[in-house]
Short mmCIF file of C-alpha atoms in Angstrom, two decimals:
data_model
loop_
_atom_site.label_atom_id
_atom_site.label_comp_id
_atom_site.label_asym_id
_atom_site.label_seq_id
_atom_site.Cartn_x
_atom_site.Cartn_y
_atom_site.Cartn_z
CA UNK T 1 0.28 32.34 11.97
CA UNK T 2 3.16 29.60 12.59
CA UNK T 3 3.33 30.56 16.24
CA UNK T 4 -0.24 30.09 16.73
CA UNK T 5 -0.21 26.62 15.16
CA UNK T 6 2.81 25.66 17.16
CA UNK T 7 1.29 26.79 20.22
CA UNK T 8 -2.00 24.85 19.58
CA UNK T 9 -0.04 21.78 18.54
CA UNK T 10 1.94 21.84 21.65
CA UNK T 11 -1.29 22.62 23.70
CA UNK T 12 -2.81 19.51 22.23
CA UNK T 13 0.19 17.35 23.43
CA UNK T 14 0.08 18.90 27.00
CA UNK T 15 -3.72 18.14 27.11
CA UNK T 16 -2.86 14.46 26.09
CA UNK T 17 -0.19 14.50 28.93
CA UNK T 18 -2.82 15.78 31.42
CA UNK T 19 -5.22 12.80 30.41
CA UNK T 20 -2.35 10.62 31.07
CA UNK T 21 -2.65 11.26 34.69
CA UNK T 22 -6.03 9.60 34.64
CA UNK T 23 -5.23 7.13 31.82
CA UNK T 24 -1.65 5.64 31.92
CA UNK T 25 -1.90 4.45 28.40
CA UNK T 26 -1.52 8.04 27.14
CA UNK T 27 1.68 8.56 29.28
CA UNK T 28 3.25 5.35 27.67
CA UNK T 29 2.11 6.41 24.15
CA UNK T 30 3.77 9.94 24.63
CA UNK T 31 6.88 8.51 26.11
CA UNK T 32 7.20 5.91 23.19
CA UNK T 33 6.44 8.58 20.59
CA UNK T 34 8.88 10.90 22.00
CA UNK T 35 11.72 8.32 22.02
CA UNK T 36 10.90 7.34 18.38
CA UNK T 37 10.78 10.98 17.49
CA UNK T 38 14.12 11.54 19.11
CA UNK T 39 15.80 8.65 17.50
CA UNK T 40 14.71 9.72 14.11
CA UNK T 41 15.78 13.17 14.57
CA UNK T 42 19.20 12.03 15.97
CA UNK T 43 19.74 9.69 13.03
CA UNK T 44 18.84 12.73 10.77
CA UNK T 45 21.85 14.62 12.25
CA UNK T 46 24.37 11.71 11.79
CA UNK T 47 26.05 12.57 8.54
CA UNK T 48 27.32 8.83 8.17
CA UNK T 49 23.61 7.35 8.59
CA UNK T 50 21.91 10.26 6.57
CA UNK T 51 24.64 10.26 3.98
CA UNK T 52 24.26 6.54 3.39
CA UNK T 53 20.43 7.00 3.34
CA UNK T 54 20.93 9.80 0.93
CA UNK T 55 23.09 8.01 -1.65
CA UNK T 56 20.49 5.14 -1.46
CA UNK T 57 17.90 7.39 -2.47
CA UNK T 58 19.87 9.02 -5.39
CA UNK T 59 20.83 5.66 -6.66
CA UNK T 60 17.39 4.51 -6.85
CA UNK T 61 16.11 7.81 -8.25
CA UNK T 62 12.94 9.65 -7.68
CA UNK T 63 10.57 7.44 -9.64
CA UNK T 64 11.84 4.21 -8.29
CA UNK T 65 11.70 5.73 -4.68
CA UNK T 66 8.13 6.82 -5.09
CA UNK T 67 7.09 3.60 -6.74
CA UNK T 68 8.48 1.44 -4.02
CA UNK T 69 6.84 3.34 -1.27
CA UNK T 70 3.59 3.37 -3.00
CA UNK T 71 3.79 -0.36 -3.41
CA UNK T 72 4.50 -0.59 0.13
CA UNK T 73 1.44 1.67 0.95
CA UNK T 74 -1.03 -0.51 -0.99
CA UNK T 75 0.41 -3.90 0.32
CA UNK T 76 0.01 -2.92 3.95
CA UNK T 77 -3.43 -1.38 3.31
CA UNK T 78 -4.67 -4.27 1.40
CA UNK T 79 -3.18 -6.85 4.11
CA UNK T 80 -5.42 -5.01 6.65
CA UNK T 81 -8.38 -5.07 4.51
CA UNK T 82 -8.19 -8.65 3.88
CA UNK T 83 -7.20 -9.76 7.45
CA UNK T 84 -9.38 -7.47 9.39
CA UNK T 85 -12.55 -6.75 7.45
CA UNK T 86 -15.43 -5.06 8.72
CA UNK T 87 -19.05 -4.40 7.46
CA UNK T 88 -20.11 -0.97 7.05
CA UNK T 89 -21.97 0.49 9.89
CA UNK T 90 -23.28 4.08 11.09
CA UNK T 91 -22.29 6.81 8.76
CA UNK T 92 -19.92 4.40 6.97
CA UNK T 93 -23.01 2.26 5.89
CA UNK T 94 -24.91 5.45 4.86
CA UNK T 95 -22.15 6.34 2.42
CA UNK T 96 -22.29 2.76 1.07
CA UNK T 97 -26.08 2.71 0.78
CA UNK T 98 -26.30 5.96 -1.02
CA UNK T 99 -23.66 5.06 -3.36
CA UNK T 100 -25.37 1.78 -4.19
CA UNK T 101 -28.77 3.60 -4.64
CA UNK T 102 -27.10 6.25 -7.23
CA UNK T 103 -25.33 3.37 -9.07
CA UNK T 104 -28.55 1.45 -9.50
CA UNK T 105 -30.65 4.65 -10.33
CA UNK T 106 -32.75 4.02 -7.22
CA UNK T 107 -34.30 6.38 -4.60
CA UNK T 108 -31.75 7.48 -1.88
CA UNK T 109 -32.28 5.81 1.44
CA UNK T 110 -33.22 8.17 4.12
CA UNK T 111 -33.27 11.37 1.91
CA UNK T 112 -34.57 13.32 5.12
CA UNK T 113 -31.17 12.55 6.90
CA UNK T 114 -28.97 12.88 3.68
CA UNK T 115 -30.48 16.26 2.83
CA UNK T 116 -29.30 17.56 6.16
CA UNK T 117 -25.85 16.39 5.47
CA UNK T 118 -25.66 16.71 1.37
CA UNK T 119 -21.73 16.17 1.48
CA UNK T 120 -22.60 12.46 2.09
CA UNK T 121 -23.73 12.33 -1.68
CA UNK T 122 -20.29 13.77 -2.65
CA UNK T 123 -18.36 10.81 -2.04
CA UNK T 124 -21.29 8.50 -2.63
CA UNK T 125 -21.72 9.83 -6.23
CA UNK T 126 -17.99 9.26 -6.74
CA UNK T 127 -17.97 5.70 -5.26
CA UNK T 128 -21.12 4.94 -7.48
CA UNK T 129 -18.88 5.33 -10.63
CA UNK T 130 -16.80 2.47 -9.42
CA UNK T 131 -19.87 0.31 -8.31
CA UNK T 132 -21.17 0.73 -11.88
CA UNK T 133 -17.86 -0.63 -13.19
CA UNK T 134 -16.84 -3.23 -10.80
CA UNK T 135 -20.18 -4.21 -9.21
CA UNK T 136 -22.00 -4.03 -5.72
CA UNK T 137 -19.30 -5.36 -3.29
CA UNK T 138 -17.93 -3.66 -0.37
CA UNK T 139 -14.32 -4.56 -1.50
CA UNK T 140 -15.06 -1.97 -4.22
CA UNK T 141 -15.27 0.81 -1.59
CA UNK T 142 -12.42 -0.32 0.60
CA UNK T 143 -10.12 -0.67 -2.47
CA UNK T 144 -11.03 2.61 -3.79
CA UNK T 145 -10.06 4.30 -0.51
CA UNK T 146 -6.74 2.33 -0.63
CA UNK T 147 -5.97 3.61 -4.02
CA UNK T 148 -6.97 7.24 -3.08
CA UNK T 149 -4.58 6.77 0.09
CA UNK T 150 -1.67 5.60 -2.39
CA UNK T 151 -2.27 8.81 -4.45
CA UNK T 152 -2.19 10.85 -1.20
CA UNK T 153 1.07 9.30 -0.62
CA UNK T 154 2.53 10.38 -4.05
CA UNK T 155 1.21 13.92 -3.49
CA UNK T 156 2.89 13.95 0.20
CA UNK T 157 6.27 12.67 -1.63
CA UNK T 158 5.92 15.42 -4.40
CA UNK T 159 5.28 18.14 -1.75
CA UNK T 160 8.05 17.20 0.52
CA UNK T 161 10.65 16.65 -2.17
CA UNK T 162 9.75 20.30 -3.41
CA UNK T 163 10.11 21.65 0.26
CA UNK T 164 13.07 19.56 1.63
CA UNK T 165 14.68 17.27 -0.89
CA UNK T 166 14.59 13.72 -2.03
CA UNK T 167 15.58 11.93 1.32
CA UNK T 168 13.20 13.85 3.28
CA UNK T 169 10.37 13.00 0.63
CA UNK T 170 11.08 9.41 0.93
CA UNK T 171 10.72 9.50 4.82
CA UNK T 172 7.55 11.48 4.57
CA UNK T 173 5.86 9.00 2.10
CA UNK T 174 7.27 6.09 4.30
CA UNK T 175 5.60 7.68 7.34
CA UNK T 176 2.32 7.87 5.29
CA UNK T 177 2.69 4.25 4.27
CA UNK T 178 3.41 3.22 7.78
CA UNK T 179 0.75 5.46 9.43
CA UNK T 180 -1.45 2.91 11.48
CA UNK T 181 -4.60 5.07 11.34
CA UNK T 182 -4.69 5.12 7.52
CA UNK T 183 -4.11 1.37 7.47
CA UNK T 184 -6.71 0.51 10.24
CA UNK T 185 -9.33 2.66 8.81
CA UNK T 186 -8.82 1.42 5.56
CA UNK T 187 -11.45 -1.33 6.00
CA UNK T 188 -14.23 1.42 6.27
CA UNK T 189 -16.27 3.23 3.58
CA UNK T 190 -15.55 6.94 4.35
CA UNK T 191 -14.90 10.15 2.41
CA UNK T 192 -11.67 11.14 4.12
CA UNK T 193 -9.40 9.42 1.65
CA UNK T 194 -11.00 11.14 -1.15
CA UNK T 195 -11.09 14.69 0.11
CA UNK T 196 -7.61 14.50 1.75
CA UNK T 197 -6.17 13.52 -1.65
CA UNK T 198 -8.00 16.50 -3.37
CA UNK T 199 -6.73 19.02 -0.64
CA UNK T 200 -3.17 17.76 -1.35
CA UNK T 201 -3.78 18.16 -4.93
CA UNK T 202 -5.01 21.73 -4.41
CA UNK T 203 -2.07 22.74 -2.45
CA UNK T 204 0.43 20.88 -4.70
CA UNK T 205 -0.83 22.61 -7.85
CA UNK T 206 -0.58 26.05 -5.99
CA UNK T 207 3.01 25.27 -5.15
CA UNK T 208 3.84 24.37 -8.56
CA UNK T 209 2.11 27.54 -9.90
CA UNK T 210 3.88 29.69 -7.46
CA UNK T 211 7.28 28.36 -9.11
CA UNK T 212 6.29 29.00 -12.57
CA UNK T 213 4.46 32.25 -12.07
CA UNK T 214 7.32 34.35 -13.50
CA UNK T 215 7.18 32.67 -16.95
CA UNK T 216 3.39 33.36 -17.26
CA UNK T 217 2.71 36.43 -15.26
CA UNK T 218 2.58 38.67 -18.45
CA UNK T 219 -0.23 36.76 -19.97
CA UNK T 220 -4.08 36.85 -19.14
CA UNK T 221 -5.15 33.46 -20.25
CA UNK T 222 -3.06 31.25 -17.97
CA UNK T 223 -4.14 32.77 -14.73
CA UNK T 224 -7.81 32.49 -15.84
CA UNK T 225 -7.43 28.76 -16.88
CA UNK T 226 -5.54 27.99 -13.64
CA UNK T 227 -8.28 29.89 -11.72
CA UNK T 228 -11.20 27.81 -13.48
CA UNK T 229 -9.32 24.51 -12.94
CA UNK T 230 -8.51 25.28 -9.31
CA UNK T 231 -12.15 26.54 -8.70
CA UNK T 232 -13.55 23.30 -9.97
CA UNK T 233 -11.23 21.26 -7.75
CA UNK T 234 -12.11 23.43 -4.88
CA UNK T 235 -15.83 22.76 -5.47
CA UNK T 236 -14.93 18.95 -5.74
CA UNK T 237 -13.37 19.07 -2.26
CA UNK T 238 -16.29 21.24 -0.97
CA UNK T 239 -18.79 18.61 -2.23
CA UNK T 240 -17.21 15.73 -0.29
CA UNK T 241 -16.42 17.75 2.77
CA UNK T 242 -17.69 21.50 3.24
CA UNK T 243 -14.06 22.76 3.89
CA UNK T 244 -13.62 24.83 0.76
CA UNK T 245 -14.16 28.08 2.58
CA UNK T 246 -11.11 27.27 4.84
CA UNK T 247 -8.94 26.50 1.72
CA UNK T 248 -10.22 29.91 0.20
CA UNK T 249 -9.46 31.92 3.24
CA UNK T 250 -5.96 30.54 3.59
CA UNK T 251 -5.38 31.35 -0.21
CA UNK T 252 -6.61 34.93 0.31
CA UNK T 253 -4.46 35.43 3.41
CA UNK T 254 -1.48 34.02 1.76
CA UNK T 255 -2.17 36.28 -1.45
CA UNK T 256 -2.89 39.54 0.51
CA UNK T 257 -0.24 39.11 3.34
CA UNK T 258 2.48 36.42 3.09
CA UNK T 259 4.11 36.73 -0.37
CA UNK T 260 7.04 38.67 1.00
CA UNK T 261 8.71 40.92 -1.70
CA UNK T 262 6.30 39.72 -4.29
CA UNK T 263 3.68 41.93 -2.69
CA UNK T 264 5.48 44.92 -4.35
CA UNK T 265 5.27 43.37 -7.85
CA UNK T 266 2.38 44.89 -9.96
CA UNK T 267 2.37 42.14 -12.63
CA UNK T 268 2.15 39.42 -10.06
CA UNK T 269 -0.75 41.16 -8.35
CA UNK T 270 -2.54 41.28 -11.76
CA UNK T 271 -1.82 37.51 -12.33
CA UNK T 272 -3.04 36.37 -9.03
CA UNK T 273 -6.02 38.64 -8.76
CA UNK T 274 -7.24 37.26 -12.27
CA UNK T 275 -6.80 33.78 -10.88
CA UNK T 276 -8.47 34.42 -7.81
CA UNK T 277 -11.41 36.15 -9.58
CA UNK T 278 -11.75 33.22 -11.95
CA UNK T 279 -11.34 30.60 -9.14
CA UNK T 280 -14.24 32.27 -6.95
CA UNK T 281 -16.52 32.47 -10.20
CA UNK T 282 -16.07 29.08 -11.02
CA UNK T 283 -16.28 27.66 -7.44
CA UNK T 284 -19.60 29.68 -7.14
CA UNK T 285 -21.05 28.42 -10.44
CA UNK T 286 -19.88 24.93 -10.18
CA UNK T 287 -21.47 24.94 -6.43
CA UNK T 288 -24.93 26.04 -7.91
CA UNK T 289 -24.70 23.23 -10.52
CA UNK T 290 -23.89 20.62 -8.05
CA UNK T 291 -26.83 21.94 -5.66
CA UNK T 292 -29.03 21.39 -8.45
CA UNK T 293 -27.81 17.72 -8.98
CA UNK T 294 -28.26 17.19 -5.05
CA UNK T 295 -31.74 18.63 -5.39
CA UNK T 296 -32.48 16.30 -8.47
CA UNK T 297 -31.17 13.06 -6.52
CA UNK T 298 -32.89 13.90 -3.34
CA UNK T 299 -36.14 15.37 -4.57
CA UNK T 300 -36.05 18.24 -2.35
CA UNK T 301 -33.61 21.06 -1.53
CA UNK T 302 -30.56 20.29 0.50
CA UNK T 303 -29.51 22.10 3.63
CA UNK T 304 -27.23 25.05 3.22
CA UNK T 305 -25.25 26.57 6.16
CA UNK T 306 -24.61 23.90 8.77
CA UNK T 307 -26.02 25.84 11.66
CA UNK T 308 -26.85 22.67 13.60
CA UNK T 309 -23.02 21.74 13.79
CA UNK T 310 -22.42 25.15 15.34
CA UNK T 311 -25.11 24.34 17.90
CA UNK T 312 -23.61 20.98 18.72
CA UNK T 313 -20.13 22.61 18.69
CA UNK T 314 -21.25 24.45 21.97
CA UNK T 315 -22.86 21.63 23.77
CA UNK T 316 -21.42 21.44 27.07
CA UNK T 317 -22.95 18.12 28.01
CA UNK T 318 -21.11 16.36 25.02
CA UNK T 319 -18.32 18.74 24.92
CA UNK T 320 -18.95 19.77 21.27
CA UNK T 321 -19.26 16.03 20.15
CA UNK T 322 -22.24 14.52 18.67
CA UNK T 323 -25.55 14.65 20.46
CA UNK T 324 -28.50 12.77 20.23
CA UNK T 325 -30.80 15.31 21.67
CA UNK T 326 -29.37 18.07 19.43
CA UNK T 327 -30.09 15.94 16.43
CA UNK T 328 -33.71 15.18 17.49
CA UNK T 329 -34.38 18.90 17.99
CA UNK T 330 -32.99 19.51 14.31
CA UNK T 331 -35.38 16.79 12.84
CA UNK T 332 -38.19 18.01 14.90
CA UNK T 333 -38.14 21.35 12.88
CA UNK T 334 -37.59 19.17 9.59
CA UNK T 335 -40.68 17.23 10.22
CA UNK T 336 -43.07 20.25 11.02
CA UNK T 337 -45.51 21.05 8.28
CA UNK T 338 -43.88 22.81 5.41
CA UNK T 339 -40.55 21.94 6.94
CA UNK T 340 -37.55 21.61 4.97
CA UNK T 341 -33.71 20.81 5.56
CA UNK T 342 -32.79 24.59 4.96
CA UNK T 343 -35.46 25.74 7.14
CA UNK T 344 -34.60 23.35 9.81
CA UNK T 345 -30.97 24.42 9.88
CA UNK T 346 -32.18 28.05 9.96
CA UNK T 347 -34.43 27.29 12.90
CA UNK T 348 -31.39 26.17 14.90
CA UNK T 349 -29.93 29.75 15.01
CA UNK T 350 -31.94 31.12 17.98
CA UNK T 351 -30.88 27.89 19.86
CA UNK T 352 -27.22 28.60 18.99
CA UNK T 353 -27.55 32.21 20.31
CA UNK T 354 -29.43 30.87 23.60
CA UNK T 355 -26.72 28.33 24.07
CA UNK T 356 -23.84 31.08 23.65
CA UNK T 357 -25.75 33.23 26.29
CA UNK T 358 -26.06 30.07 28.82
CA UNK T 359 -24.46 30.49 32.22
CA UNK T 360 -23.35 26.92 31.82
CA UNK T 361 -21.00 27.56 29.08
CA UNK T 362 -17.29 27.39 30.14
CA UNK T 363 -15.33 28.32 27.09
CA UNK T 364 -12.11 27.07 28.65
CA UNK T 365 -13.31 23.75 29.56
CA UNK T 366 -15.29 23.26 26.03
CA UNK T 367 -12.10 24.32 23.96
CA UNK T 368 -9.69 22.09 25.76
CA UNK T 369 -11.95 19.19 25.51
CA UNK T 370 -12.57 19.77 21.83
CA UNK T 371 -8.80 20.41 21.09
CA UNK T 372 -7.92 17.10 22.90
CA UNK T 373 -10.63 15.30 20.88
CA UNK T 374 -9.47 16.82 17.52
CA UNK T 375 -5.67 16.85 17.98
CA UNK T 376 -5.05 14.97 21.33
CA UNK T 377 -5.11 11.55 20.28
CA UNK T 378 -5.50 9.18 17.17
CA UNK T 379 -7.01 6.17 18.58
CA UNK T 380 -10.14 5.99 16.28
CA UNK T 381 -8.30 3.43 14.13
CA UNK T 382 -8.45 0.84 16.84
CA UNK T 383 -11.49 2.07 18.53
CA UNK T 384 -13.46 1.46 15.27
CA UNK T 385 -13.35 -2.42 15.92
CA UNK T 386 -14.71 -1.99 19.31
CA UNK T 387 -17.95 -3.83 18.18
CA UNK T 388 -16.21 -6.67 16.06
CA UNK T 389 -12.98 -7.47 17.71
CA UNK T 390 -11.93 -8.53 21.16
CA UNK T 391 -11.12 -5.80 23.87
CA UNK T 392 -7.38 -6.65 23.90
CA UNK T 393 -7.14 -6.30 20.19
CA UNK T 394 -8.80 -2.78 20.25
CA UNK T 395 -6.61 -1.67 22.92
CA UNK T 396 -3.43 -2.71 21.31
CA UNK T 397 -4.53 -0.89 18.17
CA UNK T 398 -5.34 2.11 19.91
CA UNK T 399 -1.88 2.33 21.72
CA UNK T 400 -0.04 1.72 18.30
CA UNK T 401 -1.99 4.42 16.72
CA UNK T 402 -1.18 6.93 19.49
CA UNK T 403 2.53 5.98 19.85
CA UNK T 404 2.95 6.53 16.02
CA UNK T 405 0.73 9.82 16.19
CA UNK T 406 2.66 11.32 19.20
CA UNK T 407 5.88 10.78 17.26
CA UNK T 408 4.65 12.32 14.25
CA UNK T 409 3.16 15.49 16.19
CA UNK T 410 6.48 16.01 18.10
CA UNK T 411 8.53 15.91 14.82
CA UNK T 412 5.96 18.11 13.17
CA UNK T 413 6.48 20.66 16.08
CA UNK T 414 10.28 20.70 15.58
CA UNK T 415 9.69 21.09 11.72
CA UNK T 416 7.30 24.04 12.31
CA UNK T 417 9.75 25.65 14.53
CA UNK T 418 12.58 25.34 11.68
CA UNK T 419 9.93 26.76 9.12
CA UNK T 420 9.15 29.62 11.60
CA UNK T 421 12.81 30.47 11.82
CA UNK T 422 13.53 30.39 8.04
CA UNK T 423 11.03 29.84 5.07
CA UNK T 424 11.72 30.63 1.52
CA UNK T 425 8.81 29.49 -0.73
CA UNK T 426 5.89 31.42 0.75
CA UNK T 427 3.39 29.33 -1.13
CA UNK T 428 4.39 26.46 1.37
CA UNK T 429 2.73 28.64 4.10
CA UNK T 430 -0.62 27.35 2.63
CA UNK T 431 -0.24 24.00 4.49
CA UNK T 432 0.03 25.66 7.95
CA UNK T 433 -2.65 28.11 7.03
CA UNK T 434 -4.93 25.29 6.16
CA UNK T 435 -4.06 23.20 9.24
CA UNK T 436 -4.80 26.25 11.56
CA UNK T 437 -7.79 26.96 9.82
CA UNK T 438 -9.34 23.51 10.12
CA UNK T 439 -8.32 23.15 13.74
CA UNK T 440 -10.06 26.60 14.65
CA UNK T 441 -12.97 25.79 12.67
CA UNK T 442 -13.50 22.69 14.80
CA UNK T 443 -13.21 24.79 18.05
CA UNK T 444 -16.57 26.15 16.99
CA UNK T 445 -18.43 23.37 15.20
CA UNK T 446 -19.04 19.73 16.12
CA UNK T 447 -15.70 17.85 16.65
CA UNK T 448 -14.60 14.27 16.26
CA UNK T 449 -11.16 12.65 16.21
CA UNK T 450 -11.84 11.61 12.50
CA UNK T 451 -11.98 15.02 11.28
CA UNK T 452 -8.10 15.52 11.63
CA UNK T 453 -7.41 12.82 9.05
CA UNK T 454 -6.55 15.38 6.36
CA UNK T 455 -4.08 17.05 8.61
CA UNK T 456 -1.97 13.92 8.99
CA UNK T 457 -0.27 14.56 5.65
CA UNK T 458 0.43 18.03 6.75
CA UNK T 459 1.98 16.95 9.93
CA UNK T 460 4.13 14.44 7.96
CA UNK T 461 5.48 17.15 5.73
CA UNK T 462 6.20 19.28 8.49
CA UNK T 463 7.94 16.46 10.04
CA UNK T 464 10.14 16.10 6.82
CA UNK T 465 11.29 19.71 7.26
CA UNK T 466 13.66 18.45 10.03
CA UNK T 467 15.67 16.83 7.30
CA UNK T 468 15.96 19.91 4.90
CA UNK T 469 19.12 21.00 6.16
CA UNK T 470 20.81 17.66 5.84
CA UNK T 471 19.62 17.35 2.43
CA UNK T 472 21.05 20.78 1.51
CA UNK T 473 24.36 19.87 3.08
CA UNK T 474 24.67 16.82 0.81
CA UNK T 475 23.74 19.20 -2.04
CA UNK T 476 26.43 21.77 -1.16
CA UNK T 477 28.92 18.87 -1.20
CA UNK T 478 28.12 18.45 -4.78
CA UNK T 479 25.67 15.74 -4.37
CA UNK T 480 22.52 16.07 -6.64
CA UNK T 481 19.16 15.91 -4.73
#
């Protein structure tokens, strides 16, 4: 699993290198990212430099380090929101309009469209709670996203500290605070900050549970309660972005195959099977309740399986990205007499099979293009402002985003290599399992650069693994981490 993720990540960087032959900005960004990654990794090996950094972190303490970095995360995000505001447009406007309608108890704008993509109402319903409290102003949405990104930073810090020590956790949260894509996308109204935060919380709770399992493995009530809570959290993630199945599959693969010596312990099997049963049951029941809520808001049944997204995913004309023609076909079925969102999605299945059997389908070309779109660059933060800011500003922002992203990806690669050679807490493997699952899923369905947002924290945590040995070296010298 780790070797596959390493291969795919490296391949994405090679595709960026190939793209750089036609667009030199990618070559420049790769070179700058590689230089920055090499510098950070070199400094991490210098006992004098890292030792001083380690002592500073310990002197400040865990709480103060996390607080300072959370403040930095908030200040940088707020500065961008104030200095580079943008009115909601496209899907971002749809989120905002739906949230305002829910907050005011009004009919949802374009129920026909939202019924096809019911996860829009997941974030819109959450945002509506804050609109009710603070009023109908776009700043409410952008500040909410900023707060969520700060919470994600705290979760990144906590997971990295568990995996690699306090100095590595400080570096990880610092990378998140400085991450240009997070800052530049902060002026938008979108669901990524919420479901990314929830995914991190889900993984963090599983890591904590794995550490305390021996103390509660002989009891029946704790695994049931944990399962119910995690099931509700998983459904909350799924309501905002339908990736719950990826997390559930990752959990099952870890549970059945990757727990090492614990696979031989019967009492742990009982503990985790009880938890898994409660999680699946709660996930299913809460999912039905949420669908009933959606139907009440929309006045019609929402779509189920996103077969349309699979259809777009194999579109050779757009190379797996959004297609206006494919969407027109979907809504043509929706608008037929007696049509509905679920039936329209089902009607797309024959077209999927036809596209899969087409002579025009070139899987090598398609998958390489989709991988480059998904993981090969991170320029959306700058590209977002192409309609509202000068071209030079947009290009500079795109290059900054890519430089930082390539630095992060290269550091994540070396961190994954270290993890591949030696891992101790098997539950940590849930992070690369989720990363691999989300990437492979988007090789099949519609792809966009924005969809890798929830993987950035994973890559940051993988990058932090490079400093685990240095942290342990200081600990072995009698220094507390």
